[in-house]
Amino acid sequence: MVAMMHNPLRPAQPLRLVNAPPSASPATAHAIIRVEDLSIVFDAPRGQVVAVDRVSLDVMPGEFVSLVGPSGCGKSTLLNAMAGLERPFEGRVMVAGGPMLGPRPDVGMVFQQPHLFPWKSVRRNIAHGPRALGKSKAEALRMADDLIEMIGLTRFANAYPHTLSGGMQQRVAIARALANQPRVLLMDEPFGALDAQTRAVMQDNLLELRDRIHATIVFVTHDIDEAILLSDRVLIMSAGPGRILRDLSVGLPRPRSSAILTDPAYLALKRDCLDLIRTEGRKAFEQMEAVT
Amino acid sequence: MSTGRHDPANAVRRLSVLVGVLSVPAFVGLWELVARSRIVNAVLFPPPSTVAVAVLDWIHSGQFFGDVSASLFRVTAGFAIGATAGIVLGILTGEFRLISSLLSPLFHILRPIPPIAFVPIVILWFGLSETGKLFLVVWGVFFTVWLATHIGVQKVDRGLIRAALMLGTPRRQMLSEIVLLGALPYIVVGLRTAVSISFYTLVAAELAGAFAGIVYRIEIAQQNMQTGQVMGGLAALGLLSFVADRSFAAISERAVWWR
């Protein structure tokens, strides 16, 4: 709390440490995602590995938050815990007031790979969630058709996933996750496997989409430009064990486009992020060298 | 410039087609010639014309239809029961570790024993009844399909399972749709292998003693020194097995419909 207030960088850019207890911020009462003292430990051949180490964070409703860090820093593990796919070793994850004990339909997930059901057409892939939740076939398909129109794939409604490009498949995966109208959408490097051009288009699409869906989004990436362009807040994680190092607010105006990539405020933010990540990356690399 | 007529690759292709068309007739002709030339004993090695007459007699006697339907029933019923059990148990052992721990060791001990070796005990248990014959075919088909399904279930893309979990897919649909269809390409391969295994075990089952069936007819003909009838039976069995394999290949291409 004290450290937060006296942070010399804070007036210039809204930068704050997040290692303070979650109750420190008065707004946490309304947080849609609360991660409290979360630790996740994996069994590895050489003993246990701490993937996430006593992480606490809050995400406000409607916020777009990115988790950034070097590979192996536990950002995907943290996201999986928010998804209910990973159980806490210590601490807890609350979404919309309830603990995440397993996957929940009000929390959607988009993975790095689209993971579309290969035996279902685009339409039926998107209708899968509503059907699973007990909607009638007609209603599920109607919802699917609306989403297909939103992602601009009407022409491919009856196509099978393997006939689509990687970018199109990932758009279908996003639409499929949105079909359950989740309050929280988790995205695990969703554009990481796409080429640079497709990625830029997908980022623009997501910015547009976001204005229409009103979901809270937590987005994992190792691409700083992507994180700053899309987010309200960027959480920078440190490597092994995974901790949150900095919590940067991105005060850039919306609606945004790739034009902000040359904005001085943007560049200052990016420099901060890069410095932090470079130091962390080196630390992680040296740690790995020391182990082997 | 060479025209298509003189293109050497084209010429080889035409020749290959011609040779392919003539292959079987040439073989049958040679067989007829050798069998009639008294180089070999025509009683033991009858010419194809004698075989054809034997098959016609078989059809006219009215036994042909009964024999084919008896064999066909044993193969199809045995295949259906064995394959269904194999798929259901394969999904259970592939998906649930506890069930796998209980059943897999047992199946792995029983699986390598050739099904034909069970003929004596099957006769002790079931006599010459249809149940015994079905048992042998089911036994042969089951292990192949079970293993293919078990492996297929374990190879289902974990990403699909996680995606389905995140979408709120209920447990039952997870097994009946995501796991089953995810493993389907493997299951289909297992089923196709099981088609030929069902014919192997059919032969063993009918040789052990039956009252009708293609292999039963072959055995009776052998005891009566009707070599032509023996060969006719073999041809009928070969044709039936060939048609079964081909139709299954056609079905299996459509079974994995999204490819």
XYZ file of C-alpha atoms in Angstrom:
551
model
C 0.000 0.000 0.000
C 2.711 2.404 1.046
C 4.994 1.333 -1.752
C 2.161 1.843 -4.166
C 1.476 5.416 -3.146
C 5.085 6.467 -3.134
C 5.874 4.970 -6.456
C 7.679 7.809 -8.234
C 6.536 6.652 -11.643
C 2.890 6.828 -10.744
C 2.118 10.483 -11.562
C 3.706 10.285 -14.991
C 2.124 6.992 -15.942
C -0.361 5.066 -13.913
C 1.960 2.318 -12.782
C 1.390 0.286 -9.638
C 2.713 -2.743 -7.900
C 0.158 -5.418 -7.414
C 1.875 -7.438 -4.720
C -0.126 -5.512 -2.139
C -3.000 -7.492 -0.555
C -6.141 -7.428 -2.688
C -8.146 -5.628 -0.028
C -5.866 -2.619 -0.505
C -7.901 -1.295 -3.400
C -11.389 -0.036 -2.526
C -12.725 -1.155 -5.895
C -12.049 -4.871 -5.300
C -15.501 -5.377 -3.870
C -16.804 -5.218 -7.427
C -14.048 -7.199 -9.115
C -15.368 -9.894 -11.441
C -12.169 -11.934 -11.172
C -10.313 -12.155 -7.856
C -7.153 -14.150 -7.581
C -6.066 -14.408 -3.948
C -2.612 -15.656 -2.965
C -2.721 -18.233 -5.705
C 0.080 -20.778 -5.931
C 0.162 -23.635 -8.423
C 2.719 -26.409 -8.105
C 3.457 -29.099 -10.686
C 5.079 -32.463 -10.152
C 8.161 -32.680 -12.346
C 10.700 -35.501 -12.717
C 13.146 -33.622 -10.485
C 10.667 -32.703 -7.798
C 8.030 -30.011 -7.624
C 8.020 -26.892 -9.733
C 6.274 -23.735 -8.593
C 4.566 -22.411 -11.711
C 2.597 -19.643 -10.021
C 3.845 -18.166 -6.755
C 1.392 -16.337 -4.425
C -0.232 -14.220 -7.101
C -3.051 -11.842 -6.249
C -4.914 -9.733 -8.749
C -8.311 -8.246 -9.468
C -10.017 -7.665 -12.767
C -12.913 -5.238 -12.996
C -16.041 -5.960 -15.043
C -15.554 -4.968 -18.663
C -11.796 -4.631 -18.315
C -9.364 -5.949 -20.890
C -6.285 -7.222 -19.061
C -3.212 -8.774 -20.639
C -0.757 -11.106 -18.966
C 2.707 -10.686 -20.473
C 5.940 -12.449 -19.666
C 8.695 -14.705 -20.922
C 7.795 -18.234 -21.932
C 7.474 -20.551 -18.955
C 6.592 -17.719 -16.575
C 3.290 -19.345 -15.626
C 0.990 -16.933 -17.452
C -0.914 -19.739 -19.172
C -1.101 -21.668 -15.895
C -2.566 -18.599 -14.202
C -5.105 -18.294 -17.022
C -5.977 -22.000 -16.767
C -6.631 -21.483 -13.059
C -9.086 -18.705 -13.947
C -10.684 -21.154 -16.375
C -11.043 -23.841 -13.711
C -8.780 -26.150 -15.716
C -6.036 -25.953 -13.083
C -6.625 -26.413 -9.356
C -4.934 -24.071 -6.867
C -2.228 -25.542 -4.648
C -2.812 -22.607 -2.337
C -5.086 -19.604 -2.436
C -8.170 -19.309 -4.598
C -9.693 -17.905 -7.746
C -13.126 -16.302 -7.609
C -15.102 -15.391 -10.699
C -18.351 -13.456 -10.345
C -18.343 -14.161 -6.621
C -17.975 -17.947 -6.846
C -14.821 -20.045 -6.571
C -13.522 -21.718 -9.748
C -13.682 -25.417 -8.912
C -13.897 -26.512 -12.539
C -14.826 -25.144 -15.969
C -17.954 -22.995 -15.910
C -20.076 -21.904 -18.860
C -19.960 -18.236 -17.799
C -16.184 -18.341 -18.298
C -15.185 -18.857 -21.951
C -11.786 -19.816 -23.260
C -9.952 -19.424 -26.554
C -6.771 -21.467 -26.853
C -3.668 -20.919 -28.968
C -4.882 -23.686 -31.284
C -8.514 -23.338 -32.393
C -9.389 -26.894 -31.198
C -12.554 -26.901 -33.305
C -14.474 -30.168 -33.444
C -13.355 -31.534 -36.821
C -16.594 -33.478 -37.313
C -18.787 -30.395 -37.019
C -19.423 -27.612 -39.498
C -18.631 -24.021 -38.492
C -22.297 -23.520 -37.583
C -22.507 -26.620 -35.414
C -19.185 -25.900 -33.733
C -20.530 -22.536 -32.614
C -23.898 -24.034 -31.642
C -22.158 -26.717 -29.525
C -22.032 -24.630 -26.322
C -25.660 -23.453 -26.344
C -26.767 -27.034 -27.152
C -24.664 -28.400 -24.278
C -26.333 -25.889 -21.964
C -29.763 -27.146 -22.983
C -30.880 -24.624 -25.613
C -33.132 -25.972 -28.357
C -31.481 -26.865 -31.642
C -33.262 -24.048 -33.475
C -32.261 -21.465 -30.894
C -28.645 -22.661 -30.771
C -28.356 -22.482 -34.556
C -29.918 -19.035 -34.635
C -27.344 -17.823 -32.091
C -24.626 -19.457 -34.174
C -25.812 -17.714 -37.333
C -25.726 -14.323 -35.595
C -22.155 -14.934 -34.430
C -21.089 -16.204 -37.870
C -22.348 -12.945 -39.331
C -20.457 -10.989 -36.688
C -17.163 -12.715 -37.545
C -17.874 -12.366 -41.266
C -17.877 -16.061 -42.180
C -21.440 -16.412 -43.452
C -20.160 -17.951 -46.669
C -18.430 -20.703 -44.662
C -21.265 -21.538 -42.249
C -21.495 -25.135 -43.462
C -17.778 -25.669 -44.105
C -15.752 -28.122 -42.036
C -12.875 -26.643 -39.996
C -10.040 -28.284 -41.963
C -11.115 -26.392 -45.086
C -10.576 -23.003 -43.361
C -7.380 -20.983 -42.933
C -5.782 -20.650 -39.472
C -7.161 -17.133 -38.987
C -10.670 -18.199 -39.973
C -10.504 -21.191 -37.641
C -9.479 -18.954 -34.756
C -12.378 -16.586 -35.519
C -14.719 -19.564 -35.301
C -13.101 -20.563 -31.988
C -13.744 -17.053 -30.634
C -17.350 -17.141 -31.830
C -17.780 -20.601 -30.282
C -16.549 -19.297 -26.921
C -18.859 -16.257 -27.198
C -21.911 -18.391 -28.003
C -22.367 -19.191 -24.309
C -22.429 -15.425 -23.632
C -19.658 -15.687 -21.036
C -19.105 -12.909 -18.515
C -15.389 -13.580 -18.730
C -13.482 -14.482 -21.879
C -10.010 -15.955 -21.366
C -7.636 -15.962 -24.329
C -4.384 -17.935 -24.267
C -2.100 -16.514 -26.982
C -4.985 -16.817 -29.443
C -3.062 -15.196 -32.296
C 0.326 -16.723 -31.450
C 0.171 -19.354 -34.181
C -0.870 -16.925 -36.947
C 1.324 -15.068 -39.424
C 1.988 -11.353 -38.795
C -0.541 -10.070 -41.351
C -3.371 -12.273 -40.160
C -2.498 -11.417 -36.575
C -2.881 -7.664 -37.257
C -6.297 -8.248 -38.836
C -7.361 -10.445 -35.931
C -6.301 -7.776 -33.420
C -8.433 -5.175 -35.214
C -11.331 -7.639 -35.300
C -11.000 -8.270 -31.580
C -10.982 -4.525 -30.811
C -14.202 -4.154 -32.813
C -15.752 -7.266 -31.351
C -14.973 -6.147 -27.834
C -17.149 -3.049 -28.137
C -20.111 -5.296 -28.930
C -19.832 -8.141 -26.429
C -19.285 -6.413 -23.058
C -17.291 -9.344 -21.680
C -14.339 -9.015 -19.374
C -11.278 -10.268 -21.218
C -8.023 -11.694 -19.856
C -5.516 -12.126 -22.648
C -2.193 -13.993 -22.442
C 0.517 -13.033 -24.906
C 4.255 -12.562 -25.169
C 3.811 -9.802 -27.734
C 4.031 -6.419 -25.980
C 2.623 -4.443 -28.897
C -0.380 -6.710 -28.934
C -0.848 -6.378 -25.164
C -0.692 -2.563 -25.144
C -2.803 -2.168 -28.284
C -5.637 -4.288 -26.902
C -5.595 -3.774 -23.129
C -6.704 -1.464 -20.392
C -4.089 -3.006 -18.109
C -0.947 -4.990 -18.776
C 0.317 -7.310 -16.044
C 3.965 -8.169 -16.466
C 4.984 -11.504 -15.007
C 8.380 -12.679 -13.867
C 9.802 -16.050 -14.698
C 10.138 -19.127 -12.499
C 8.397 -18.969 -10.143
C 5.635 -16.974 -11.790
C 4.838 -13.722 -10.036
C 3.256 -10.488 -11.126
C 5.975 -7.895 -11.385
C 4.122 -4.814 -12.557
C 0.600 -3.738 -13.198
C 0.579 -1.060 -15.896
C -2.516 0.887 -16.840
C -2.757 1.705 -20.508
C -4.313 5.139 -20.548
C -4.513 5.346 -24.328
C -7.858 6.511 -25.713
C -10.330 4.157 -27.375
C -11.347 3.290 -30.015
C -7.799 2.331 -30.863
C -6.155 1.245 -34.045
C -2.654 0.374 -35.072
C -2.095 4.179 -35.445
C -1.248 4.344 -31.740
C 1.885 2.296 -32.390
C 3.748 5.592 -32.996
C 2.131 7.573 -30.177
C 4.757 8.845 -27.643
C 2.689 7.673 -24.658
C 2.521 4.269 -26.246
C 6.261 4.199 -26.894
C 7.039 5.175 -23.302
C 4.836 2.339 -22.043
C 6.428 -0.091 -24.402
C 9.938 0.897 -23.330
C 8.984 0.267 -19.695
C 7.595 -3.135 -20.541
C 10.535 -4.143 -22.670
C 13.059 -3.163 -20.005
C 11.237 -5.205 -17.394
C 10.840 -8.203 -19.631
C 14.433 -8.110 -20.807
C 15.705 -8.119 -17.227
C 13.309 -10.922 -16.342
C 14.161 -12.909 -19.425
C 17.837 -12.742 -18.635
C 17.168 -13.813 -15.046
C 15.139 -16.777 -16.209
C 17.785 -17.746 -18.731
C 20.546 -17.598 -16.126
C 18.430 -19.651 -13.736
C 17.980 -22.293 -16.389
C 21.705 -22.292 -17.144
C 22.419 -22.712 -13.435
C 20.060 -25.679 -13.153
C 21.434 -27.567 -16.157
C 7.651 -33.807 -80.696
C 6.275 -37.167 -79.751
C 2.527 -37.650 -79.882
C 0.604 -39.507 -77.186
C 0.760 -42.673 -79.282
C 4.523 -42.868 -79.239
C 5.010 -41.555 -75.731
C 6.827 -44.432 -73.950
C 5.185 -43.737 -70.557
C 1.769 -43.868 -72.207
C 2.637 -47.124 -73.960
C 3.651 -48.746 -70.686
C 0.384 -47.598 -69.134
C -1.693 -49.122 -71.972
C 0.237 -52.354 -71.752
C -0.275 -52.494 -67.992
C -4.045 -52.126 -68.413
C -4.109 -54.867 -71.049
C -2.021 -57.250 -68.946
C -4.187 -56.495 -65.914
C -7.391 -57.368 -67.817
C -5.922 -60.580 -69.198
C -4.224 -61.714 -65.978
C -7.047 -63.777 -64.465
C -8.366 -65.278 -67.767
C -4.813 -66.261 -68.727
C -4.308 -67.914 -65.347
C -7.616 -69.795 -65.596
C -6.761 -70.873 -69.158
C -3.357 -72.159 -68.093
C -4.963 -74.013 -65.187
C -7.484 -75.637 -67.572
C -4.661 -76.643 -69.919
C -2.412 -78.088 -67.200
C -5.295 -79.953 -65.521
C -6.406 -81.545 -68.824
C -2.898 -82.381 -70.033
C -2.542 -85.301 -67.576
C 0.637 -83.739 -66.167
C -1.198 -83.728 -62.850
C -3.900 -85.981 -61.428
C -7.205 -84.384 -62.565
C -9.045 -85.901 -59.589
C -6.869 -83.988 -57.140
C -6.392 -80.959 -59.400
C -9.550 -80.586 -61.473
C -9.776 -78.012 -64.300
C -11.813 -74.832 -63.741
C -14.596 -76.173 -65.948
C -15.121 -79.043 -63.474
C -15.118 -76.554 -60.604
C -17.746 -74.462 -62.395
C -19.963 -77.522 -62.892
C -19.562 -78.387 -59.198
C -20.629 -74.872 -58.196
C -23.674 -75.053 -60.494
C -24.613 -78.416 -58.975
C -24.216 -76.877 -55.534
C -26.601 -74.055 -56.465
C -29.127 -76.427 -58.115
C -29.112 -78.782 -55.135
C -30.549 -75.928 -53.069
C -27.792 -76.208 -50.458
C -25.848 -73.198 -51.711
C -28.262 -70.609 -50.330
C -28.470 -72.341 -46.946
C -24.685 -72.671 -46.679
C -23.996 -69.044 -47.630
C -26.672 -67.654 -45.319
C -25.464 -69.819 -42.402
C -21.886 -68.577 -42.829
C -22.986 -65.006 -43.439
C -25.132 -65.014 -40.301
C -22.239 -66.280 -38.147
C -19.859 -63.658 -39.524
C -22.207 -60.670 -39.342
C -23.768 -61.483 -35.963
C -20.378 -62.345 -34.453
C -18.858 -59.188 -35.906
C -21.697 -56.980 -34.667
C -21.588 -58.368 -31.119
C -17.780 -58.416 -30.895
C -17.389 -54.934 -32.385
C -20.049 -53.368 -30.149
C -18.520 -54.907 -27.030
C -15.032 -53.882 -28.202
C -16.024 -50.254 -28.788
C -17.945 -49.899 -25.506
C -15.227 -51.521 -23.382
C -12.473 -49.720 -25.327
C -14.043 -46.368 -24.483
C -14.411 -47.376 -20.827
C -10.832 -48.662 -20.448
C -9.433 -45.798 -22.520
C -11.229 -43.148 -20.515
C -11.343 -44.495 -16.948
C -8.079 -45.484 -15.354
C -9.722 -47.684 -12.720
C -11.616 -49.747 -15.301
C -8.447 -50.010 -17.356
C -6.486 -51.268 -14.342
C -9.172 -53.864 -13.761
C -9.616 -55.164 -17.322
C -6.570 -54.295 -19.450
C -4.150 -56.825 -17.876
C -6.726 -59.583 -18.391
C -7.355 -58.579 -22.011
C -3.646 -58.359 -22.730
C -3.177 -61.932 -21.458
C -6.083 -63.328 -23.491
C -5.549 -61.290 -26.670
C -2.377 -62.992 -27.989
C -3.915 -66.498 -27.811
C -5.018 -67.281 -31.405
C -8.841 -67.588 -31.360
C -8.593 -70.881 -33.277
C -6.908 -72.448 -30.234
C -10.177 -72.036 -28.365
C -12.001 -74.494 -30.660
C -11.544 -77.543 -28.376
C -12.778 -75.811 -25.248
C -15.629 -74.185 -27.159
C -16.754 -77.683 -28.244
C -16.608 -78.821 -24.620
C -18.638 -75.822 -23.493
C -21.144 -75.396 -26.317
C -20.990 -78.621 -28.328
C -21.737 -78.084 -32.013
C -24.327 -75.375 -31.348
C -24.543 -71.977 -33.059
C -23.613 -70.344 -29.748
C -20.164 -71.924 -29.885
C -19.570 -70.642 -33.421
C -20.738 -67.153 -32.534
C -18.516 -67.251 -29.468
C -15.424 -67.913 -31.587
C -16.146 -65.091 -34.043
C -17.049 -62.663 -31.240
C -13.852 -63.621 -29.396
C -11.680 -62.942 -32.456
C -13.337 -59.638 -33.326
C -13.601 -58.288 -29.780
C -9.904 -58.006 -28.902
C -8.912 -56.288 -32.142
C -11.688 -53.712 -31.854
C -11.146 -53.248 -28.121
C -7.429 -52.511 -28.556
C -7.974 -50.114 -31.476
C -10.661 -48.235 -29.517
C -8.601 -48.162 -26.314
C -5.622 -46.655 -28.153
C -7.866 -44.318 -30.157
C -9.484 -42.939 -27.001
C -6.085 -42.223 -25.476
C -4.992 -40.428 -28.652
C -7.996 -38.093 -28.706
C -6.671 -34.531 -28.879
C -6.616 -33.254 -25.263
C -7.275 -29.783 -26.665
C -10.669 -30.925 -27.949
C -11.528 -32.295 -24.508
C -10.547 -29.032 -22.825
C -12.474 -26.990 -25.381
C -15.529 -29.191 -24.844
C -15.154 -28.862 -21.048
C -15.004 -25.068 -21.319
C -18.233 -25.087 -23.341
C -20.093 -26.948 -20.596
C -20.345 -30.290 -22.419
C -22.065 -32.805 -20.089
C -20.147 -35.949 -19.093
C -22.337 -38.300 -21.137
C -22.003 -36.222 -24.312
C -18.255 -36.036 -23.685
C -18.052 -39.839 -24.019
C -20.675 -40.367 -26.696
C -19.560 -37.511 -28.938
C -16.138 -35.995 -28.257
C -14.309 -39.172 -27.195
C -16.117 -41.552 -29.569
C -15.763 -39.357 -32.660
C -12.243 -38.299 -31.670
C -11.265 -41.985 -31.603
C -13.334 -42.930 -34.669
C -10.459 -42.902 -37.194
C -8.652 -45.515 -35.041
C -11.817 -47.530 -34.408
C -12.515 -47.773 -38.132
C -9.043 -49.210 -38.777
C -9.625 -51.777 -36.014
C -13.026 -52.707 -37.447
C -11.562 -53.293 -40.887
C -8.901 -55.636 -39.487
C -11.662 -57.379 -37.566
C -13.565 -58.110 -40.807
C -10.838 -60.482 -42.013
C -10.393 -61.913 -38.508
C -14.107 -62.748 -38.418
C -13.622 -64.878 -41.564
C -10.579 -66.688 -40.092
C -12.513 -67.598 -36.993
C -15.538 -68.603 -39.083
C -13.362 -71.208 -40.827
C -12.187 -72.612 -37.500
C -15.721 -72.635 -36.128
C -17.193 -74.503 -39.109
C -14.296 -76.988 -39.366
C -14.927 -77.877 -35.724
C -18.294 -79.295 -36.768
C -21.420 -77.760 -38.237
C -24.590 -78.707 -40.098
C -24.434 -76.019 -42.784
C -22.011 -73.365 -43.991
C -19.524 -72.776 -46.780
C -16.565 -74.275 -44.904
C -18.735 -77.166 -43.687
C -19.560 -77.888 -47.375
C -15.858 -77.780 -48.249
C -15.105 -80.310 -45.540
C -17.919 -82.684 -46.644
C -16.690 -82.439 -50.252
C -13.173 -83.291 -49.131
C -14.390 -86.401 -47.344
C -16.158 -87.450 -50.583
C -13.110 -86.664 -52.752
C -15.157 -84.000 -54.613
C -12.159 -81.798 -55.313
C -14.110 -79.539 -57.680
C -16.641 -78.838 -54.946
C -13.792 -78.079 -52.503
C -12.345 -75.513 -54.883
C -15.786 -74.083 -55.610
C -16.287 -73.608 -51.873
C -12.943 -71.863 -51.594
C -13.899 -69.542 -54.459
C -17.240 -68.738 -52.814
C -15.519 -68.016 -49.476
C -12.925 -65.832 -51.195
C -15.608 -63.888 -53.048
C -17.661 -63.363 -49.885
C -14.631 -62.195 -47.910
C -13.580 -59.892 -50.756
C -17.034 -58.294 -50.993
C -17.136 -57.859 -47.193
C -13.745 -56.150 -47.141
C -14.575 -53.881 -50.087
C -17.947 -52.827 -48.750
C -16.392 -52.169 -45.366
C -13.690 -50.040 -46.984
C -16.426 -48.016 -48.711
C -18.364 -47.668 -45.451
C -15.301 -46.672 -43.454
C -14.474 -43.869 -45.874
C -17.892 -42.411 -45.206
C -17.747 -43.178 -41.468
C -15.107 -40.487 -40.924
C -17.325 -38.086 -42.847
C -15.517 -34.850 -42.051
C -12.311 -35.770 -43.852
